[in-house]
PDB file of N, CA and C in Angstrom:
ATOM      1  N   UNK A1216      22.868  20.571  -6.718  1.00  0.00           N
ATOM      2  CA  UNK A1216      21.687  19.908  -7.217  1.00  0.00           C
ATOM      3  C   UNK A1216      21.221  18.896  -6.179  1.00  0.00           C
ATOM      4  N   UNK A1217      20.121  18.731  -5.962  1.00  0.00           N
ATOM      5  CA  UNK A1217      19.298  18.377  -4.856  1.00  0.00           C
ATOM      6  C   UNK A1217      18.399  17.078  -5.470  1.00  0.00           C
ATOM      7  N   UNK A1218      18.699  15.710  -5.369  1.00  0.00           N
ATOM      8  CA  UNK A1218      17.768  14.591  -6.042  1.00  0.00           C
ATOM      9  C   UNK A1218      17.293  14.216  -4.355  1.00  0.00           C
ATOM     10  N   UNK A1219      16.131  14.120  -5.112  1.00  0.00           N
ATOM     11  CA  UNK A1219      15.017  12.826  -4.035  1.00  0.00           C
ATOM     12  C   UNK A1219      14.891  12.014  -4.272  1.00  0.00           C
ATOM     13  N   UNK A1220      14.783  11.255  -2.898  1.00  0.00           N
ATOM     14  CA  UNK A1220      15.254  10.060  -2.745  1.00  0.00           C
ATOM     15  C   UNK A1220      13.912   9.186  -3.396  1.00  0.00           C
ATOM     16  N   UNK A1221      14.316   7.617  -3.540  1.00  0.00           N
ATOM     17  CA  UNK A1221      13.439   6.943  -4.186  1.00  0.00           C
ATOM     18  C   UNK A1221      12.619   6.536  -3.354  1.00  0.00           C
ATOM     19  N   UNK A1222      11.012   6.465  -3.567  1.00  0.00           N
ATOM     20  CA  UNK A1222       9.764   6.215  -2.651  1.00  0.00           C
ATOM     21  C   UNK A1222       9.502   5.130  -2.828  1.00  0.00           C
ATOM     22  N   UNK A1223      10.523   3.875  -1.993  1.00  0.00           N
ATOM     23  CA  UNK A1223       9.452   2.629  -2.268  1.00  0.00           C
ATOM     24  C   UNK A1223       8.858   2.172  -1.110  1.00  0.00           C
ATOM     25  N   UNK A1224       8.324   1.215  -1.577  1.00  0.00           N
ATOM     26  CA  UNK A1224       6.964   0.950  -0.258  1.00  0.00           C
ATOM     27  C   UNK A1224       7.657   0.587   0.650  1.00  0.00           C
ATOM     28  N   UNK A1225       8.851  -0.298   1.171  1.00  0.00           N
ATOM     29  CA  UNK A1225       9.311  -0.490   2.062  1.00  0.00           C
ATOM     30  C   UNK A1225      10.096   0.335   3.106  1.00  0.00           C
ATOM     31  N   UNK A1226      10.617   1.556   2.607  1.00  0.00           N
ATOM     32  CA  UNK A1226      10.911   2.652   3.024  1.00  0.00           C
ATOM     33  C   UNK A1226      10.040   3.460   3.786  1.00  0.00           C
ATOM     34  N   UNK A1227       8.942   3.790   3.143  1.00  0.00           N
ATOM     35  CA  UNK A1227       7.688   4.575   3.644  1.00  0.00           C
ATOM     36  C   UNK A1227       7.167   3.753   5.085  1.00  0.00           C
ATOM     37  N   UNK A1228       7.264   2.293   5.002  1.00  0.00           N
ATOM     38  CA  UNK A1228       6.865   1.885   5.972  1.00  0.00           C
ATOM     39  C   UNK A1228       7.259   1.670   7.230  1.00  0.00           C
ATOM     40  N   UNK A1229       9.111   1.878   6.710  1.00  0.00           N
ATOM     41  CA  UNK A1229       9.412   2.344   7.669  1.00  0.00           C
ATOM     42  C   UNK A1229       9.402   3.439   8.473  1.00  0.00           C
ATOM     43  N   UNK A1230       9.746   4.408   7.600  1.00  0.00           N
ATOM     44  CA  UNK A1230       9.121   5.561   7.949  1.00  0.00           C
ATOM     45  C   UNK A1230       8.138   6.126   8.885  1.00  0.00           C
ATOM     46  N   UNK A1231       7.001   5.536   8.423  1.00  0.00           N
ATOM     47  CA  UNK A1231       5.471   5.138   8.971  1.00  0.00           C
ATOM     48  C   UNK A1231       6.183   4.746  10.454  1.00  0.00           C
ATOM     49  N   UNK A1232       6.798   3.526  10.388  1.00  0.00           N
ATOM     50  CA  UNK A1232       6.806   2.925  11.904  1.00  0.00           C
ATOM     51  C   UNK A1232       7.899   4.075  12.660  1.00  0.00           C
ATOM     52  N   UNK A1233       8.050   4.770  12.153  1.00  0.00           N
ATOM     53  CA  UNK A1233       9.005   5.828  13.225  1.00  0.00           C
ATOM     54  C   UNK A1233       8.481   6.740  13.260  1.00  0.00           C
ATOM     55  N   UNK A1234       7.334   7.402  12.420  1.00  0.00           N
ATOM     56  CA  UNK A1234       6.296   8.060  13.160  1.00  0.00           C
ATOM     57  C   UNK A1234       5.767   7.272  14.462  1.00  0.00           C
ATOM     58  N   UNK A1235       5.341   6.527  14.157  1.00  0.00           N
ATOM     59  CA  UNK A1235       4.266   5.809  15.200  1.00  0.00           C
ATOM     60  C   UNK A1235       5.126   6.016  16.816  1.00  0.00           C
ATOM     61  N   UNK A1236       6.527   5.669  16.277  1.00  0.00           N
ATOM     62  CA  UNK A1236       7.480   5.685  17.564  1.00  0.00           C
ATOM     63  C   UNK A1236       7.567   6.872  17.936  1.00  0.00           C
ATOM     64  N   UNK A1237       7.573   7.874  17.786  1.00  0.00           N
ATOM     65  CA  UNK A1237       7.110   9.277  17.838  1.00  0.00           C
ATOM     66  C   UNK A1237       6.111   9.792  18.327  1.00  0.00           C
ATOM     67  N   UNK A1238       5.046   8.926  17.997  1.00  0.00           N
ATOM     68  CA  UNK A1238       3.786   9.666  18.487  1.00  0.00           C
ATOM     69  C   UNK A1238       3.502   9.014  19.900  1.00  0.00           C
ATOM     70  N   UNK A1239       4.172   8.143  20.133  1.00  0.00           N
ATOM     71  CA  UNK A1239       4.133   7.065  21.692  1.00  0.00           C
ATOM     72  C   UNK A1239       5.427   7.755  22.531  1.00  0.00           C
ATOM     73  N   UNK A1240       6.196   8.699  21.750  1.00  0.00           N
ATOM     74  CA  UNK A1240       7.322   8.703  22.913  1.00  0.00           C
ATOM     75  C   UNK A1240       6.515  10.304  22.956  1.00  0.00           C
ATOM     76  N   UNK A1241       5.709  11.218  22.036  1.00  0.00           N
ATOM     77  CA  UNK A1241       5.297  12.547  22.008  1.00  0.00           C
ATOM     78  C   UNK A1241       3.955  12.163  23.509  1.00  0.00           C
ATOM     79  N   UNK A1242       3.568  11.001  23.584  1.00  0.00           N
ATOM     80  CA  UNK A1242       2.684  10.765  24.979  1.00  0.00           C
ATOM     81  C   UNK A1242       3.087  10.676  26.366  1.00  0.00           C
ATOM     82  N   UNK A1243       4.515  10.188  25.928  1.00  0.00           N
ATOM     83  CA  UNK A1243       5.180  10.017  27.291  1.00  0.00           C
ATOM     84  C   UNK A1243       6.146  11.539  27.643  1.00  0.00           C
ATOM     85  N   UNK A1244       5.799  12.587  26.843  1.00  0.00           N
ATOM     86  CA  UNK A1244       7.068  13.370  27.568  1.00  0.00           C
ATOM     87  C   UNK A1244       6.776  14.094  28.397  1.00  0.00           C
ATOM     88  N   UNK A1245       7.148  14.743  28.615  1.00  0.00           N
ATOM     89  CA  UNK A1245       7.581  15.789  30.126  1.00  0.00           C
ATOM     90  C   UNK A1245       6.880  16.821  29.004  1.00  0.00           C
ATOM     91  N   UNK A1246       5.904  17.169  28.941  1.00  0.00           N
ATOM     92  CA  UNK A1246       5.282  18.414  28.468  1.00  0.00           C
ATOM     93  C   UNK A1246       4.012  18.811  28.586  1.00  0.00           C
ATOM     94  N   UNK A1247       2.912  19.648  28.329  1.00  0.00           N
ATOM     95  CA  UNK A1247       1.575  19.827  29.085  1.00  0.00           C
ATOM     96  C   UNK A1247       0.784  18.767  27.647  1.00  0.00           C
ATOM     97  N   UNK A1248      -0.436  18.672  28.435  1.00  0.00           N
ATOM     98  CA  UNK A1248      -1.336  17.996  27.562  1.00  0.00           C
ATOM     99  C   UNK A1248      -1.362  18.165  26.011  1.00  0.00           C
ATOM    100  N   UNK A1249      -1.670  19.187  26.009  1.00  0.00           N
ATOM    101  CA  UNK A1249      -2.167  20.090  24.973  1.00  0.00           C
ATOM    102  C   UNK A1249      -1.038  19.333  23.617  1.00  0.00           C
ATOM    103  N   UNK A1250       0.160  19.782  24.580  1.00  0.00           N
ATOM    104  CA  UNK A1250       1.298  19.853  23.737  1.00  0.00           C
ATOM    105  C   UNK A1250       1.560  18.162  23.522  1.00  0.00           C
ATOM    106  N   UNK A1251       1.414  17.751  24.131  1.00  0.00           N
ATOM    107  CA  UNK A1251       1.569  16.007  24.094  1.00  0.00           C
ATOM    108  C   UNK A1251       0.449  15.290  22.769  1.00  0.00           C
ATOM    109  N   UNK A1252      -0.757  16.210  23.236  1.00  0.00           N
ATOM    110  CA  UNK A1252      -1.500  15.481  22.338  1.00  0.00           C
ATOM    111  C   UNK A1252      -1.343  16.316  20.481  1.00  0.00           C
ATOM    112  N   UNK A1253      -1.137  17.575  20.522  1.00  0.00           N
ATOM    113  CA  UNK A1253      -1.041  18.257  19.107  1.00  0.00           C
ATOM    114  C   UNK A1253       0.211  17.392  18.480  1.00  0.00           C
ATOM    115  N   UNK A1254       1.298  16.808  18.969  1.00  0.00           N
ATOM    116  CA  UNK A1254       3.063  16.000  18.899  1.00  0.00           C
ATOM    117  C   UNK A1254       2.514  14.755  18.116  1.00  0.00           C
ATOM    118  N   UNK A1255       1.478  14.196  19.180  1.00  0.00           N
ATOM    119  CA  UNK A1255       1.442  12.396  18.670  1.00  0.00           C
ATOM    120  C   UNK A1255       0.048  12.975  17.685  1.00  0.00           C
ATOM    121  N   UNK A1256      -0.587  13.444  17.416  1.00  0.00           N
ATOM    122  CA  UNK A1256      -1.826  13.514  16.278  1.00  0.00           C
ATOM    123  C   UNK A1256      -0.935  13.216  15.144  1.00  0.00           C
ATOM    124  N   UNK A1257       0.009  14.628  15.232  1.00  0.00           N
ATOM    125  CA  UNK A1257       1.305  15.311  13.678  1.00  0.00           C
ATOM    126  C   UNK A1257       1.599  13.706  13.434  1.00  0.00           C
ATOM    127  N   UNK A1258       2.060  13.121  14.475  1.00  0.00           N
ATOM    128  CA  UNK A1258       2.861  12.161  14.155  1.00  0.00           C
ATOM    129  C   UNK A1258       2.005  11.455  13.450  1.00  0.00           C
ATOM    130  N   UNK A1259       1.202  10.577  14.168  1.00  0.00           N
ATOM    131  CA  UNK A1259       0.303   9.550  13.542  1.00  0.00           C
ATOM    132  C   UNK A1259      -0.375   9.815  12.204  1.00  0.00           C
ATOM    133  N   UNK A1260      -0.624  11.253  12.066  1.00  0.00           N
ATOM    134  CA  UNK A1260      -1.524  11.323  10.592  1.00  0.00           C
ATOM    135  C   UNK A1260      -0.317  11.147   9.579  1.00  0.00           C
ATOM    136  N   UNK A1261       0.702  12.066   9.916  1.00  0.00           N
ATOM    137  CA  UNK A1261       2.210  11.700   8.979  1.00  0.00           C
ATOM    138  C   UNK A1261       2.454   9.927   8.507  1.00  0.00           C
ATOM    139  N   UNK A1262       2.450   9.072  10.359  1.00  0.00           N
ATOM    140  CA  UNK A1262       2.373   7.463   9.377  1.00  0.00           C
ATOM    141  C   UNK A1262       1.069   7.500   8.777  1.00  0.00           C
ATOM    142  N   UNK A1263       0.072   7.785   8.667  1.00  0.00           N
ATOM    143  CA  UNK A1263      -1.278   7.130   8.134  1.00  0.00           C
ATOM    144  C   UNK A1263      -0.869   7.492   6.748  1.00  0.00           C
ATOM    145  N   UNK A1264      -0.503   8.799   6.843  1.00  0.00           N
ATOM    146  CA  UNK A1264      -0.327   9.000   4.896  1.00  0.00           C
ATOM    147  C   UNK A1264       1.257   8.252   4.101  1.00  0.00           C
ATOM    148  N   UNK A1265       2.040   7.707   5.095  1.00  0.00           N
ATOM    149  CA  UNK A1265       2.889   7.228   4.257  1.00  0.00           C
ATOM    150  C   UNK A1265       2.721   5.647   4.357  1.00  0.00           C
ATOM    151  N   UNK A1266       1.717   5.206   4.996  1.00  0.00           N
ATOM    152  CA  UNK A1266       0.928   4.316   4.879  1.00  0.00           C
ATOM    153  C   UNK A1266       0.165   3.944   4.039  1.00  0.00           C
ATOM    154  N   UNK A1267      -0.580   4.946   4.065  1.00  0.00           N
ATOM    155  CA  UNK A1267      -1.463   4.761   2.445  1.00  0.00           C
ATOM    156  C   UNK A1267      -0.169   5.264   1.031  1.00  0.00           C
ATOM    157  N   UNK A1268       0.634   6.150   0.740  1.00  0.00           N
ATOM    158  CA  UNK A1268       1.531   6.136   0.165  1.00  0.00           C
ATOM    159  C   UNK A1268       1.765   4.687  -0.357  1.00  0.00           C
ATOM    160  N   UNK A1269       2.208   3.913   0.576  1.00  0.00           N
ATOM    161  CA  UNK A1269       2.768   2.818   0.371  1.00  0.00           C
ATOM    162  C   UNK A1269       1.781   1.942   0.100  1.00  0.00           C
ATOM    163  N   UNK A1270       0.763   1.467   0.349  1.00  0.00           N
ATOM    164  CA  UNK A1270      -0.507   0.760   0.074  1.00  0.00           C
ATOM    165  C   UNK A1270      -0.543   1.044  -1.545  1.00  0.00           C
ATOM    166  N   UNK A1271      -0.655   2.748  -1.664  1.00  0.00           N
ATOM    167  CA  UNK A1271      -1.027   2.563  -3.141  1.00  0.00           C
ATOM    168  C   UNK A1271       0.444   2.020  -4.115  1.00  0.00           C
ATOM    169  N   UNK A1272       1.452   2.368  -4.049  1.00  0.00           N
ATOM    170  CA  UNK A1272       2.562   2.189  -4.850  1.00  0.00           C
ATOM    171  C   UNK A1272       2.660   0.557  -4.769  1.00  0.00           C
ATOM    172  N   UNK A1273       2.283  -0.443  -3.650  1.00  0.00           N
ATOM    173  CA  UNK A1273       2.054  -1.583  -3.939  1.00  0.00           C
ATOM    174  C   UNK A1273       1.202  -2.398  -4.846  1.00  0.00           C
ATOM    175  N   UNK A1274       0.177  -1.312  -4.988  1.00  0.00           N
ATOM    176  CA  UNK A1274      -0.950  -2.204  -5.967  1.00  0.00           C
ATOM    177  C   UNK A1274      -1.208  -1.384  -7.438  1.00  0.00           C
ATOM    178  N   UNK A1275      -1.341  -2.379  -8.276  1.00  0.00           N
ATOM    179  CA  UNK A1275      -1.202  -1.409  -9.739  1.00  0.00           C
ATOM    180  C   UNK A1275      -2.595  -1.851 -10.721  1.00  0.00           C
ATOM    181  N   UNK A1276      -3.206  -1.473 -11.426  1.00  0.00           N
ATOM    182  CA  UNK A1276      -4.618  -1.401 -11.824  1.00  0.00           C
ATOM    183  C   UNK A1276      -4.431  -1.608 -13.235  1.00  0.00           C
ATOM    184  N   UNK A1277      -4.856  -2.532 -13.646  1.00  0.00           N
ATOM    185  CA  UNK A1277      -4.435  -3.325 -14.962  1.00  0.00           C
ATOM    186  C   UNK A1277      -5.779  -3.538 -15.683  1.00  0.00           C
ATOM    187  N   UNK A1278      -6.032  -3.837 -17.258  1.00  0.00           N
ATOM    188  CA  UNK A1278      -7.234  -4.375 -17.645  1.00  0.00           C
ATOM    189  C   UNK A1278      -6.530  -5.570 -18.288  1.00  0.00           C
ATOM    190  N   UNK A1279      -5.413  -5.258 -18.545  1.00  0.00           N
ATOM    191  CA  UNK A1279      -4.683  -6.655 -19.383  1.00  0.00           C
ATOM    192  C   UNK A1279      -4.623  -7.609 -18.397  1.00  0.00           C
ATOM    193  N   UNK A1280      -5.023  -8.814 -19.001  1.00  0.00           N
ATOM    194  CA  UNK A1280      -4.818  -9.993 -18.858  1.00  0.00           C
ATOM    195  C   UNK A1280      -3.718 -10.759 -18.750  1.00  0.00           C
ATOM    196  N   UNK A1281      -2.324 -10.267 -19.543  1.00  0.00           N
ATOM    197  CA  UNK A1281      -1.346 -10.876 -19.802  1.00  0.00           C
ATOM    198  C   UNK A1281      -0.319 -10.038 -18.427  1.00  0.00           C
ATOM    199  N   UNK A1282      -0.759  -8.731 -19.097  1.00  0.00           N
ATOM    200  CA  UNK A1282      -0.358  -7.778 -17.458  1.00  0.00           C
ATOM    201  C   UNK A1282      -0.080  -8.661 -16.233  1.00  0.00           C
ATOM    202  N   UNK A1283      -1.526  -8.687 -15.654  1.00  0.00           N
ATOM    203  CA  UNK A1283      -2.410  -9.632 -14.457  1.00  0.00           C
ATOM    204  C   UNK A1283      -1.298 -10.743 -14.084  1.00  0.00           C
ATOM    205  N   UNK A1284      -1.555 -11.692 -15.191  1.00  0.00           N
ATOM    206  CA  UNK A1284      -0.690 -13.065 -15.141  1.00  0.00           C
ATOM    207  C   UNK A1284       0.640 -12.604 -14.670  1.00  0.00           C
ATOM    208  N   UNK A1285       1.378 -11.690 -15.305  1.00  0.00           N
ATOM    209  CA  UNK A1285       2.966 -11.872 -15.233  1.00  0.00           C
ATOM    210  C   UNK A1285       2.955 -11.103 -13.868  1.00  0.00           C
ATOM    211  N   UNK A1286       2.151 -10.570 -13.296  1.00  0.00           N
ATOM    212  CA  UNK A1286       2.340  -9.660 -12.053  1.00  0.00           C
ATOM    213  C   UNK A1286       2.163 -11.215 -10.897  1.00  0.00           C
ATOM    214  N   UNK A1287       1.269 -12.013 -10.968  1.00  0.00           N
ATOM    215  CA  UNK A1287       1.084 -13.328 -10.290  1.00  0.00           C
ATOM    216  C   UNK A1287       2.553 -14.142 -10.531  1.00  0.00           C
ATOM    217  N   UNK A1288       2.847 -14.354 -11.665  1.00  0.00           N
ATOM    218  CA  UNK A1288       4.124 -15.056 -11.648  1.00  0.00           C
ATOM    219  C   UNK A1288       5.406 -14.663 -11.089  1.00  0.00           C
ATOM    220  N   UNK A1289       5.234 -12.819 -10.841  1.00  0.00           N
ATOM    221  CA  UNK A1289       6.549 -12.517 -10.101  1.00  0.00           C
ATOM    222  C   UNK A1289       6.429 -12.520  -8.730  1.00  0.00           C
ATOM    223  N   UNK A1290       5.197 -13.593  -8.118  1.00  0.00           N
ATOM    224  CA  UNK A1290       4.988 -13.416  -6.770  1.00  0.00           C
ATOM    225  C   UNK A1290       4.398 -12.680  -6.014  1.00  0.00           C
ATOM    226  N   UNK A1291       3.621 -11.743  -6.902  1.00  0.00           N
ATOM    227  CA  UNK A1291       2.842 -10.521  -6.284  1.00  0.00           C
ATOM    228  C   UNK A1291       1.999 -10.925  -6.585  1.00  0.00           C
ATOM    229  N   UNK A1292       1.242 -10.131  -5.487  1.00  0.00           N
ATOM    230  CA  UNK A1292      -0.612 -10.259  -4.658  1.00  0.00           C
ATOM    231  C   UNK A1292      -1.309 -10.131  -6.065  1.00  0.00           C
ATOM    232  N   UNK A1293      -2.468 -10.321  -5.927  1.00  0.00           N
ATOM    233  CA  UNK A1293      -3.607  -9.591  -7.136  1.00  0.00           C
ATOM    234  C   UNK A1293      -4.993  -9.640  -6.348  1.00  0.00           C
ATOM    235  N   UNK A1294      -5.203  -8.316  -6.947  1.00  0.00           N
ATOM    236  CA  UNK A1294      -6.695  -7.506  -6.344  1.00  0.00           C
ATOM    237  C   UNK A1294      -7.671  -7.905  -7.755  1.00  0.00           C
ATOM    238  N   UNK A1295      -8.573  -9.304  -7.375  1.00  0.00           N
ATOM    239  CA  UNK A1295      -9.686  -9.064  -8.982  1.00  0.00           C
ATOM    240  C   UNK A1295     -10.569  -7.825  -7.986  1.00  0.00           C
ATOM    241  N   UNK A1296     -11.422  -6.991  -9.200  1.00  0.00           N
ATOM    242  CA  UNK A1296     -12.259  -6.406  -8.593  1.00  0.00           C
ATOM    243  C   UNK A1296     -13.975  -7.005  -9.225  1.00  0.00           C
ATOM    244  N   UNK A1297     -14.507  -7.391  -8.939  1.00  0.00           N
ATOM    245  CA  UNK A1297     -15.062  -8.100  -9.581  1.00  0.00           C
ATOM    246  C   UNK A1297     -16.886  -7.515  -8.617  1.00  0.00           C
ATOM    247  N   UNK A1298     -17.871  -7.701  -9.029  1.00  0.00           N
ATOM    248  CA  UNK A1298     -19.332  -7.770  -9.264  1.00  0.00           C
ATOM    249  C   UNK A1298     -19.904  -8.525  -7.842  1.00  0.00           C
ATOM    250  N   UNK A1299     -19.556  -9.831  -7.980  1.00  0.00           N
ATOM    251  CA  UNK A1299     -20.109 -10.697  -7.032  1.00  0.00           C
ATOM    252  C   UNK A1299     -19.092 -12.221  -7.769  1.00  0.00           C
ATOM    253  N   UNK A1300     -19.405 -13.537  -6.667  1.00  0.00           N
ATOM    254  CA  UNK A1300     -18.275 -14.398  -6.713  1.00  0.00           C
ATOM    255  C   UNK A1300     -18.197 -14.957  -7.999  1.00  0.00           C
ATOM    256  N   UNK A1301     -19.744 -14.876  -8.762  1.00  0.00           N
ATOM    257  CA  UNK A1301     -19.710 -15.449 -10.125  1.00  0.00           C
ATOM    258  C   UNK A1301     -18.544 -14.761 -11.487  1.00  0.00           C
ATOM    259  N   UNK A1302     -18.878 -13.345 -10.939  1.00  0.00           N
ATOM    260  CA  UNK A1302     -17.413 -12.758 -11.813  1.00  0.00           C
ATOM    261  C   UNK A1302     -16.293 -12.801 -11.280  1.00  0.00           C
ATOM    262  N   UNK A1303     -16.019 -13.036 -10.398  1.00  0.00           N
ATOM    263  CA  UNK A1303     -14.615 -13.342  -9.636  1.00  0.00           C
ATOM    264  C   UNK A1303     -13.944 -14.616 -10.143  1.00  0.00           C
ATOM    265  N   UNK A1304     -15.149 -15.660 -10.331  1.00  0.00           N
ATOM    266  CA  UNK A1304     -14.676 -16.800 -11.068  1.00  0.00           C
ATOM    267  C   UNK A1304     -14.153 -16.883 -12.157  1.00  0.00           C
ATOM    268  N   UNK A1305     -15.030 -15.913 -13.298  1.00  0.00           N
ATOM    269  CA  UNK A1305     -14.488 -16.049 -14.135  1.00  0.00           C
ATOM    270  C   UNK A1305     -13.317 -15.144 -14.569  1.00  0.00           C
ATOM    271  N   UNK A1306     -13.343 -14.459 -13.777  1.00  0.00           N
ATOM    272  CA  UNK A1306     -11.607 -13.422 -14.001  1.00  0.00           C
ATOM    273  C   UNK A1306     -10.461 -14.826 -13.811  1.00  0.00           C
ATOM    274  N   UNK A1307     -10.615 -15.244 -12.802  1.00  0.00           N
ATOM    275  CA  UNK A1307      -9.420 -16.637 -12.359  1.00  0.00           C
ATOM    276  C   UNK A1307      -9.841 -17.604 -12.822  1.00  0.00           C
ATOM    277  N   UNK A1308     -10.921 -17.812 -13.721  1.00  0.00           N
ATOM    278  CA  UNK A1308     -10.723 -18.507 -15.272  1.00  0.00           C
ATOM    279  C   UNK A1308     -10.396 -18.629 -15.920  1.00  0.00           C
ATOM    280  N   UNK A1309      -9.957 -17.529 -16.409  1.00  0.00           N
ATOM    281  CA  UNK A1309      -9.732 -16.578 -17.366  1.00  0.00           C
ATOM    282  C   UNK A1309      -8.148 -16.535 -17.291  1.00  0.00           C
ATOM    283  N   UNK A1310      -7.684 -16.679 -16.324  1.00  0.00           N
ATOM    284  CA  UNK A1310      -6.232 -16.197 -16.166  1.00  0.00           C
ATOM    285  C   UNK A1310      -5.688 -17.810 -15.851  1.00  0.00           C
ATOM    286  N   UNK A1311      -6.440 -18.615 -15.488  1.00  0.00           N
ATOM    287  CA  UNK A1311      -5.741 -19.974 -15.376  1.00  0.00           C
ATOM    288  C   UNK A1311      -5.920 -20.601 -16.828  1.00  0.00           C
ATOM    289  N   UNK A1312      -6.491 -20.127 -17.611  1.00  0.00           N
ATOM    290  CA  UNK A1312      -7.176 -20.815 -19.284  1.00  0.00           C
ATOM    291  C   UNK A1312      -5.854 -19.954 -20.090  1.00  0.00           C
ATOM    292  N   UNK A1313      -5.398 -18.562 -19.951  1.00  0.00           N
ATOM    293  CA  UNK A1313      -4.215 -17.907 -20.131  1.00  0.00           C
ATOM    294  C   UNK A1313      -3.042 -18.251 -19.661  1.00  0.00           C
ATOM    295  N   UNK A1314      -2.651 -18.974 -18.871  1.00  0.00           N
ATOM    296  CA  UNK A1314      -1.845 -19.812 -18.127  1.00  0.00           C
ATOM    297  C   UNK A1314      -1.522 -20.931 -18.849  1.00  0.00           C
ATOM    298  N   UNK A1315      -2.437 -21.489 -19.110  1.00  0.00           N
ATOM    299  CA  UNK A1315      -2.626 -22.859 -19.829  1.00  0.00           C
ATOM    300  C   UNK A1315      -2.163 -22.904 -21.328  1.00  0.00           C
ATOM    301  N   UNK A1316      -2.062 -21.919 -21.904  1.00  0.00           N
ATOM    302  CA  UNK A1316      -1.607 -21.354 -23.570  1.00  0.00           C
ATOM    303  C   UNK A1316      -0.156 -20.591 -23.261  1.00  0.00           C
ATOM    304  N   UNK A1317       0.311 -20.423 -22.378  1.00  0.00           N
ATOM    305  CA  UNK A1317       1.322 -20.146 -22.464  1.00  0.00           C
ATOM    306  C   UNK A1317       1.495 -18.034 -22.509  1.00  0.00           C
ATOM    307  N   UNK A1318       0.301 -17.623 -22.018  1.00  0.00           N
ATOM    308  CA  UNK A1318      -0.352 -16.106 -22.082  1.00  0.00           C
ATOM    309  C   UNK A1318       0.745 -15.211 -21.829  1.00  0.00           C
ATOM    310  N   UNK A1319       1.340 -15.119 -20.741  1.00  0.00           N
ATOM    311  CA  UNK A1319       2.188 -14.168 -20.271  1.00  0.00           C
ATOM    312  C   UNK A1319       3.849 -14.554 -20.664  1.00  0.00           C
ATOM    313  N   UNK A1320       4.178 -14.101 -21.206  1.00  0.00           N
ATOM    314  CA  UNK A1320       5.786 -14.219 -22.052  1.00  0.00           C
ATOM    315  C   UNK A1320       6.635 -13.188 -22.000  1.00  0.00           C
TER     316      UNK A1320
END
């Protein structure tokens, strides 16, 4: 029985960075153009997608409010998506007025 391994973002990114090392040592080798350049493309598009891989598994898309908050309190980023700055305000109004009551538990 065959398990796969767990995909977390920090992994992938490494990952990612050993493509990249790949696609810089696929420039430097002893081989014809052609072949140098088809080596480092493979490589680089391979990090770009476990790049974005990892981009998305970092960020998570919430409408809750209480969600939101407890994702801020464990130290993680937050993406408002918001209209223009007037709704931006009031999302982090909104979540500091939820803050203030004791919201996320």
């Amino acid at each position: 029985m065959q398990h796969t391994p767990a995909r977390n973002p920090s992994a992938l990114c490494e990952r990612a960075s050993a493509h990249r090392a790949m696609a810089i040592a696929a420039l430097h080798s002893d081989s014809s153009l052609s072949n140098r350049l088809r080596r480092y493309n493979h490589h680089m598009n391979v990090a770009r997608t476990l790049e974005g891989e990892a981009a998305q598994q970092q960020t998570s898309s919430t409408r809750d409010p209480r969600a939101a908050l407890a994702w801020l309190k464990a130290g993680k980023a937050l993406r408002i998506d918001s209209l223009n700055l007037r709704d931006h305000l009031r999302h982090v109004r909104a979540l500091a007025a939820l803050e203030a009551r004791g919201g996320a538990q």
